[in-house]
Amino acid sequence: MALKDKKFGDTVRDLRKAKGMGLREFAKKVDMSPTYLSKVERNEFRPPAEEKVVAIAEALDQDPDELLGLAGRVPSDLAEIVRSRPREMAAFLRTAKSLTTQEIEKLTQQAGRRKKRSKR
Amino acid sequence: MNVRVPYLSEEAIEADAESLLAEYQLAWHPTSIPPVPVEDILENFLGLSLGFGDLREMLGFDDVLGATWVEGRSVVIDQSLSPEHPGTVEGRYSFTITHEIGHWRLHLPLCWKDPAQMGLFEEQRCQPSIVCRSSLAKERIELQADKYAASLLMPRKMVLEAWRGEFGNLNSHYFSWDGPCFSNRPVFIDNQPVDLENPTHRDIVIVEEFREIARRFALRFGVSVQAMQIRLENVGLLLRERPLDLFSSRTPF
């Protein structure tokens, strides 16, 4: 399912229904009130806080970052990374912005390998 | 809703509720023990969206309980009935959900609009196809949905089985002037013993005794005591009068 094409609430509702979970059952699982969750699902309320979005993503077997992006939120660890080295990270992200998804994935793999080597 | 609602017999409504439950049991979940999972039937079997919202604010009625958007395949229950709301009774919530299922099964053809409007669905903007308000409870469309709800939440077969499990048989219980015929228990109202000889208490005693039985069954079926009592009477297990017996020497009261 292409998450980015839909609103956060519609996406959560569709994914929940696809898993055959009822509203109350799901609300209990992610520790939210059914009324609040229902209003989020119907886009009556804005998406919840980051930790709740992550809990929702995990309960729906979805990538938390992708759902956070749909919720219009930047994961707090990313914000911290940028804050720790603002100039370098901002320059890196601005440069990477023009790359394709595949190129970014390749770059991530390379960075991962470099990180492993430097740990040894 | 300004449409003519055709007459439906109680038997026809109950038959459809039984049929829905049988379809669900066959295709989805072979449960035969109460409570009937009406949320699962609505959301997963019928494929409708369930939600909670401030319908009173949204629709401008103080007594609205639930609403159905046929084209949007969506049911919204007023948030005052949401189970986590303080003071909410689970049974009332379940009954409202099942009442909306009743509308879906019985009144869909009356509400269906031009398919061209289907793409416009957005609960907050579009008017619902059916709005259920307590002040309109006596209208035919609402009475039919109520009957459906009772039949689905408290299926006759499950009620009879529960009764047999409780009392060991399917004999009806009724009440006479000199107290309940099936029990030697003293009757209490508000923890005070009731003088069964005093006829002025008769109706109260009957109601209290009925409620004692209904309360136990209501817990099992996840419904209100009042709904359970009505259903037990409707099925013929609780009788307010002693049934006429051709061979009985005792004069019916």
Short mmCIF file of C-alpha atoms in Angstrom, two decimals:
data_model
loop_
_atom_site.label_atom_id
_atom_site.label_comp_id
_atom_site.label_asym_id
_atom_site.label_seq_id
_atom_site.Cartn_x
_atom_site.Cartn_y
_atom_site.Cartn_z
CA MET A 1 0.00 0.00 0.00
CA ALA A 2 1.39 3.40 -0.94
CA LEU A 3 1.18 5.21 2.37
CA LYS A 4 2.16 8.64 1.11
CA ASP A 5 -0.89 8.95 -1.14
CA LYS A 6 -3.37 8.98 1.75
CA LYS A 7 -4.07 10.91 4.92
CA PHE A 8 -2.74 9.53 8.18
CA GLY A 9 -6.18 8.68 9.59
CA ASP A 10 -7.39 6.92 6.45
CA THR A 11 -4.16 4.93 6.30
CA VAL A 12 -4.39 3.77 9.90
CA ARG A 13 -8.03 2.79 9.49
CA ASP A 14 -7.39 0.88 6.26
CA LEU A 15 -4.35 -0.93 7.66
CA ARG A 16 -6.22 -1.79 10.86
CA LYS A 17 -9.18 -3.16 8.94
CA ALA A 18 -6.85 -5.10 6.64
CA LYS A 19 -5.50 -6.83 9.75
CA GLY A 20 -9.04 -7.61 10.88
CA MET A 21 -8.71 -5.63 14.10
CA GLY A 22 -11.70 -3.85 15.62
CA LEU A 23 -11.51 -0.22 16.68
CA ARG A 24 -11.70 -0.97 20.40
CA GLU A 25 -9.34 -3.92 20.17
CA PHE A 26 -6.79 -1.79 18.36
CA ALA A 27 -7.25 1.17 20.71
CA LYS A 28 -6.51 -1.13 23.63
CA LYS A 29 -3.44 -2.50 21.90
CA VAL A 30 -1.92 0.95 21.36
CA ASP A 31 -3.17 2.26 24.71
CA MET A 32 -5.44 4.96 23.33
CA SER A 33 -9.09 5.71 23.97
CA PRO A 34 -11.41 4.39 21.23
CA THR A 35 -12.99 7.82 20.84
CA TYR A 36 -9.67 9.57 20.37
CA LEU A 37 -8.41 6.91 17.95
CA SER A 38 -11.66 7.09 16.02
CA LYS A 39 -11.31 10.84 15.62
CA VAL A 40 -7.72 10.44 14.45
CA GLU A 41 -8.82 7.79 11.96
CA ARG A 42 -11.50 10.08 10.60
CA ASN A 43 -8.97 12.94 10.37
CA GLU A 44 -11.02 14.91 12.85
CA PHE A 45 -7.98 15.12 15.12
CA ARG A 46 -4.35 15.60 14.12
CA PRO A 47 -2.08 12.54 14.32
CA PRO A 48 -1.03 11.71 17.88
CA ALA A 49 2.37 12.17 19.49
CA GLU A 50 5.44 10.40 18.14
CA GLU A 51 5.43 7.56 20.65
CA LYS A 52 1.80 6.76 19.82
CA VAL A 53 2.49 6.85 16.08
CA VAL A 54 5.37 4.42 16.64
CA ALA A 55 3.09 2.17 18.72
CA ILE A 56 0.48 2.28 15.95
CA ALA A 57 3.09 1.44 13.32
CA GLU A 58 4.37 -1.50 15.34
CA ALA A 59 0.86 -2.81 15.97
CA LEU A 60 0.19 -2.61 12.23
CA ASP A 61 3.58 -4.10 11.23
CA GLN A 62 4.50 -0.91 9.42
CA ASP A 63 7.71 1.11 9.24
CA PRO A 64 7.46 3.70 12.05
CA ASP A 65 9.45 6.27 10.04
CA GLU A 66 7.05 5.99 7.13
CA LEU A 67 4.00 6.45 9.34
CA LEU A 68 5.70 9.31 11.19
CA GLY A 69 6.36 10.96 7.84
CA LEU A 70 2.70 10.59 6.95
CA ALA A 71 1.83 12.13 10.30
CA GLY A 72 4.02 15.11 9.43
CA ARG A 73 6.42 14.40 12.28
CA VAL A 74 10.20 14.12 12.31
CA PRO A 75 11.43 11.29 14.55
CA SER A 76 13.01 12.78 17.67
CA ASP A 77 16.29 10.88 17.16
CA LEU A 78 16.66 12.47 13.70
CA ALA A 79 16.06 15.91 15.11
CA GLU A 80 18.75 15.20 17.71
CA ILE A 81 21.19 14.01 15.03
CA VAL A 82 20.73 17.22 13.06
CA ARG A 83 21.02 19.29 16.23
CA SER A 84 24.28 17.56 17.19
CA ARG A 85 26.03 18.47 13.91
CA PRO A 86 23.76 21.02 12.27
CA ARG A 87 26.01 22.25 9.50
CA GLU A 88 27.26 18.85 8.28
CA MET A 89 23.97 17.03 8.61
CA ALA A 90 21.98 19.82 6.99
CA ALA A 91 24.44 19.94 4.08
CA PHE A 92 24.33 16.16 3.78
CA LEU A 93 20.52 16.05 3.73
CA ARG A 94 20.26 18.93 1.25
CA THR A 95 22.68 17.18 -1.05
CA ALA A 96 20.99 13.80 -0.66
CA LYS A 97 17.60 15.34 -1.37
CA SER A 98 18.25 15.34 -5.12
CA LEU A 99 19.23 11.64 -5.19
CA THR A 100 16.86 8.87 -6.20
CA THR A 101 15.46 6.44 -3.61
CA GLN A 102 17.78 3.70 -4.90
CA GLU A 103 20.80 6.01 -4.67
CA ILE A 104 19.89 6.94 -1.11
CA GLU A 105 19.51 3.27 -0.19
CA LYS A 106 22.92 2.52 -1.70
CA LEU A 107 24.45 5.42 0.19
CA THR A 108 22.87 4.18 3.43
CA GLN A 109 24.35 0.71 2.86
CA GLN A 110 27.78 2.20 2.23
CA ALA A 111 27.51 4.31 5.37
CA GLY A 112 26.47 1.22 7.31
CA ARG A 113 29.50 -0.74 6.09
CA ARG A 114 31.79 2.15 6.95
CA LYS A 115 30.25 2.34 10.42
CA LYS A 116 30.88 -1.39 10.96
CA ARG A 117 34.53 -1.10 9.84
CA SER A 118 35.15 1.84 12.09
CA LYS A 119 33.75 -0.10 15.07
CA ARG A 120 36.30 -2.94 14.60
CA MET B 1 -35.68 10.08 7.30
CA ASN B 2 -38.60 11.02 5.10
CA VAL B 3 -39.26 7.76 3.33
CA ARG B 4 -42.05 5.27 3.67
CA VAL B 5 -40.82 2.35 5.74
CA PRO B 6 -42.64 -0.85 4.81
CA TYR B 7 -44.07 -3.13 7.47
CA LEU B 8 -41.87 -6.04 8.49
CA SER B 9 -43.08 -8.76 10.78
CA GLU B 10 -41.12 -9.46 13.96
CA GLU B 11 -40.54 -12.99 12.69
CA ALA B 12 -39.00 -11.70 9.46
CA ILE B 13 -36.70 -9.34 11.36
CA GLU B 14 -35.63 -12.09 13.74
CA ALA B 15 -35.08 -14.47 10.84
CA ASP B 16 -32.74 -12.02 9.16
CA ALA B 17 -30.79 -11.47 12.38
CA GLU B 18 -30.44 -15.25 12.80
CA SER B 19 -29.35 -15.52 9.20
CA LEU B 20 -26.69 -12.82 9.64
CA LEU B 21 -25.35 -14.55 12.73
CA ALA B 22 -25.28 -17.90 10.95
CA GLU B 23 -23.42 -16.37 8.00
CA TYR B 24 -20.92 -14.79 10.37
CA GLN B 25 -20.45 -18.01 12.31
CA LEU B 26 -19.91 -19.95 9.11
CA ALA B 27 -17.57 -17.53 7.42
CA TRP B 28 -15.80 -15.80 10.24
CA HIS B 29 -16.07 -17.10 13.76
CA PRO B 30 -17.93 -20.26 14.79
CA THR B 31 -18.92 -18.93 18.22
CA SER B 32 -22.18 -20.04 19.74
CA ILE B 33 -21.67 -18.60 23.20
CA PRO B 34 -22.81 -15.12 24.22
CA PRO B 35 -21.97 -12.29 24.06
CA VAL B 36 -22.42 -11.97 20.30
CA PRO B 37 -19.38 -10.09 18.95
CA VAL B 38 -21.37 -7.30 17.30
CA GLU B 39 -18.37 -5.01 16.77
CA ASP B 40 -16.63 -7.78 14.85
CA ILE B 41 -19.77 -8.42 12.80
CA LEU B 42 -20.09 -4.74 11.95
CA GLU B 43 -16.45 -4.00 11.22
CA ASN B 44 -15.00 -7.20 9.86
CA PHE B 45 -17.91 -9.23 8.55
CA LEU B 46 -20.08 -6.45 7.13
CA GLY B 47 -17.01 -4.34 6.33
CA LEU B 48 -18.37 -1.13 7.82
CA SER B 49 -16.25 1.47 9.53
CA LEU B 50 -17.03 2.05 13.20
CA GLY B 51 -16.22 5.36 14.81
CA PHE B 52 -17.04 7.60 17.73
CA GLY B 53 -17.80 11.25 17.35
CA ASP B 54 -19.56 14.22 18.81
CA LEU B 55 -22.75 13.61 16.84
CA ARG B 56 -24.70 16.05 19.00
CA GLU B 57 -22.40 18.83 17.90
CA MET B 58 -22.02 17.50 14.36
CA LEU B 59 -25.73 17.05 13.64
CA GLY B 60 -27.25 19.57 16.03
CA PHE B 61 -29.50 17.16 17.98
CA ASP B 62 -29.23 16.73 21.74
CA ASP B 63 -30.61 13.20 21.74
CA VAL B 64 -28.69 11.57 18.90
CA LEU B 65 -27.27 8.13 19.69
CA GLY B 66 -25.82 6.91 16.43
CA ALA B 67 -25.78 7.52 12.69
CA THR B 68 -25.13 5.53 9.55
CA TRP B 69 -23.62 6.76 6.31
CA VAL B 70 -24.74 4.22 3.75
CA GLU B 71 -22.58 5.38 0.85
CA GLY B 72 -19.55 5.70 3.10
CA ARG B 73 -20.22 2.31 4.71
CA SER B 74 -19.69 4.00 8.04
CA VAL B 75 -21.35 3.93 11.46
CA VAL B 76 -20.62 6.59 14.04
CA ILE B 77 -21.75 6.25 17.65
CA ASP B 78 -22.11 9.36 19.76
CA GLN B 79 -19.08 9.68 22.01
CA SER B 80 -21.28 9.84 25.10
CA LEU B 81 -21.95 6.13 24.54
CA SER B 82 -18.31 5.21 24.01
CA PRO B 83 -17.36 2.45 26.47
CA GLU B 84 -14.54 4.47 28.02
CA HIS B 85 -16.86 7.40 28.71
CA PRO B 86 -17.59 7.71 32.47
CA GLY B 87 -20.97 6.29 33.36
CA THR B 88 -21.47 4.53 30.07
CA VAL B 89 -23.12 1.16 30.20
CA GLU B 90 -21.55 -1.41 27.91
CA GLY B 91 -24.95 -2.88 27.13
CA ARG B 92 -26.31 0.42 25.85
CA TYR B 93 -23.29 0.82 23.61
CA SER B 94 -23.63 -2.71 22.20
CA PHE B 95 -27.34 -2.20 21.63
CA THR B 96 -26.70 1.02 19.71
CA ILE B 97 -24.12 -0.66 17.47
CA THR B 98 -26.47 -3.55 16.80
CA HIS B 99 -29.33 -1.15 16.18
CA GLU B 100 -27.23 0.39 13.39
CA ILE B 101 -26.52 -3.10 12.02
CA GLY B 102 -30.30 -3.50 11.94
CA HIS B 103 -30.65 -0.38 9.83
CA TRP B 104 -27.92 -1.64 7.53
CA ARG B 105 -29.61 -4.97 6.99
CA LEU B 106 -33.22 -3.81 6.86
CA HIS B 107 -33.20 -0.29 5.50
CA LEU B 108 -30.31 -0.14 3.06
CA PRO B 109 -32.53 0.02 -0.05
CA LEU B 110 -34.48 2.92 1.46
CA CYS B 111 -31.34 4.98 2.00
CA TRP B 112 -29.26 4.22 -1.05
CA LYS B 113 -28.52 7.32 -3.07
CA ASP B 114 -27.19 7.96 -6.52
CA PRO B 115 -23.82 6.16 -6.87
CA ALA B 116 -22.42 9.40 -8.29
CA GLN B 117 -22.49 10.77 -4.75
CA MET B 118 -20.39 7.96 -3.33
CA GLY B 119 -17.14 9.77 -3.91
CA LEU B 120 -18.24 12.64 -1.69
CA PHE B 121 -18.01 10.67 1.54
CA GLU B 122 -16.68 12.65 4.47
CA GLU B 123 -18.62 12.24 7.71
CA GLN B 124 -18.17 15.77 8.84
CA ARG B 125 -19.45 17.25 5.60
CA CYS B 126 -22.11 14.85 4.29
CA GLN B 127 -25.37 14.26 6.06
CA PRO B 128 -25.83 10.72 7.34
CA SER B 129 -28.37 8.45 5.68
CA ILE B 130 -29.91 7.51 9.03
CA VAL B 131 -29.81 9.44 12.30
CA CYS B 132 -30.97 7.61 15.42
CA ARG B 133 -32.41 9.84 18.12
CA SER B 134 -34.04 8.76 21.36
CA SER B 135 -36.98 11.10 20.71
CA LEU B 136 -37.76 9.19 17.49
CA ALA B 137 -37.60 5.75 19.13
CA LYS B 138 -41.27 5.04 18.44
CA GLU B 139 -41.00 5.49 14.68
CA ARG B 140 -41.37 2.33 12.66
CA ILE B 141 -37.85 2.42 11.27
CA GLU B 142 -36.39 2.70 14.77
CA LEU B 143 -38.65 0.03 16.23
CA GLN B 144 -37.57 -2.35 13.48
CA ALA B 145 -33.90 -1.65 14.17
CA ASP B 146 -34.51 -2.16 17.90
CA LYS B 147 -36.14 -5.49 17.24
CA TYR B 148 -33.21 -6.45 15.04
CA ALA B 149 -30.76 -5.46 17.76
CA ALA B 150 -32.56 -7.57 20.36
CA SER B 151 -32.67 -10.56 18.01
CA LEU B 152 -28.98 -10.35 17.13
CA LEU B 153 -27.61 -9.57 20.59
CA MET B 154 -29.84 -12.11 22.27
CA PRO B 155 -30.45 -14.84 19.68
CA ARG B 156 -33.40 -17.04 20.60
CA LYS B 157 -31.30 -20.20 20.40
CA MET B 158 -28.59 -18.83 22.70
CA VAL B 159 -31.18 -17.49 25.14
CA LEU B 160 -32.91 -20.87 25.33
CA GLU B 161 -29.58 -22.64 25.83
CA ALA B 162 -28.59 -20.22 28.58
CA TRP B 163 -31.97 -20.73 30.25
CA ARG B 164 -31.64 -24.48 30.08
CA GLY B 165 -28.15 -24.20 31.57
CA GLU B 166 -29.44 -22.03 34.40
CA PHE B 167 -32.66 -23.83 35.29
CA GLY B 168 -32.18 -27.29 33.77
CA ASN B 169 -35.28 -27.01 31.59
CA LEU B 170 -37.15 -24.61 29.33
CA ASN B 171 -40.13 -24.04 31.61
CA SER B 172 -41.35 -20.48 31.77
CA HIS B 173 -41.31 -18.60 35.04
CA TYR B 174 -44.23 -16.48 36.06
CA PHE B 175 -45.39 -14.60 39.12
CA SER B 176 -48.58 -14.86 41.09
CA TRP B 177 -50.21 -12.84 43.85
CA ASP B 178 -48.54 -14.99 46.49
CA GLY B 179 -45.06 -14.62 45.16
CA PRO B 180 -42.88 -16.11 42.50
CA CYS B 181 -43.98 -19.60 41.70
CA PHE B 182 -40.52 -21.01 41.11
CA SER B 183 -38.68 -19.76 44.13
CA ASN B 184 -38.98 -19.72 47.89
CA ARG B 185 -36.51 -16.88 48.21
CA PRO B 186 -37.71 -13.82 50.06
CA VAL B 187 -38.04 -10.79 47.84
CA PHE B 188 -36.12 -7.66 48.61
CA ILE B 189 -36.36 -4.19 47.20
CA ASP B 190 -33.59 -1.82 48.15
CA ASN B 191 -32.50 -4.38 50.77
CA GLN B 192 -35.87 -4.23 52.51
CA PRO B 193 -38.06 -7.35 52.64
CA VAL B 194 -41.22 -6.94 50.66
CA ASP B 195 -44.60 -7.95 51.99
CA LEU B 196 -45.86 -10.20 49.27
CA GLU B 197 -49.33 -10.21 50.83
CA ASN B 198 -49.63 -6.54 50.13
CA PRO B 199 -51.06 -6.25 46.66
CA THR B 200 -49.85 -2.71 46.23
CA HIS B 201 -46.36 -4.10 45.94
CA ARG B 202 -47.30 -6.60 43.31
CA ASP B 203 -46.04 -4.80 40.29
CA ILE B 204 -42.86 -3.73 42.00
CA VAL B 205 -42.21 -7.24 43.18
CA ILE B 206 -42.75 -8.63 39.71
CA VAL B 207 -40.40 -6.12 38.20
CA GLU B 208 -37.75 -6.78 40.86
CA GLU B 209 -37.98 -10.54 40.51
CA PHE B 210 -37.84 -10.28 36.75
CA ARG B 211 -34.82 -8.06 37.09
CA GLU B 212 -33.00 -10.54 39.29
CA ILE B 213 -33.21 -13.15 36.59
CA ALA B 214 -32.64 -10.67 33.78
CA ARG B 215 -29.56 -9.27 35.54
CA ARG B 216 -27.83 -12.63 35.53
CA PHE B 217 -28.58 -13.19 31.86
CA ALA B 218 -27.74 -9.61 30.92
CA LEU B 219 -24.20 -10.11 32.20
CA ARG B 220 -23.73 -13.10 29.94
CA PHE B 221 -25.18 -11.45 26.86
CA GLY B 222 -23.50 -8.09 27.41
CA VAL B 223 -26.76 -6.15 27.29
CA SER B 224 -28.70 -3.93 29.66
CA VAL B 225 -30.94 -5.55 32.24
CA GLN B 226 -33.96 -3.88 30.68
CA ALA B 227 -33.16 -5.22 27.20
CA MET B 228 -32.60 -8.71 28.59
CA GLN B 229 -35.85 -8.66 30.53
CA ILE B 230 -37.83 -7.63 27.45
CA ARG B 231 -36.15 -10.35 25.42
CA LEU B 232 -36.83 -13.05 28.03
CA GLU B 233 -40.48 -12.02 28.04
CA ASN B 234 -40.51 -11.90 24.26
CA VAL B 235 -39.07 -15.40 23.99
CA GLY B 236 -41.71 -16.54 26.47
CA LEU B 237 -39.44 -17.52 29.34
CA LEU B 238 -40.57 -14.84 31.75
CA LEU B 239 -44.30 -14.30 31.97
CA ARG B 240 -46.07 -11.57 33.84
CA GLU B 241 -49.23 -13.65 34.18
CA ARG B 242 -49.73 -17.29 34.91
CA PRO B 243 -50.52 -18.96 31.60
CA LEU B 244 -54.06 -20.25 31.21
CA ASP B 245 -54.16 -23.95 31.87
CA LEU B 246 -57.21 -25.87 30.67
CA PHE B 247 -56.75 -28.58 33.27
CA SER B 248 -55.73 -26.48 36.21
CA SER B 249 -58.10 -26.24 39.15
CA ARG B 250 -56.53 -23.00 40.22
CA THR B 251 -58.10 -19.84 38.86
CA PRO B 252 -55.60 -17.75 36.98
CA PHE B 253 -55.11 -14.39 38.63
#
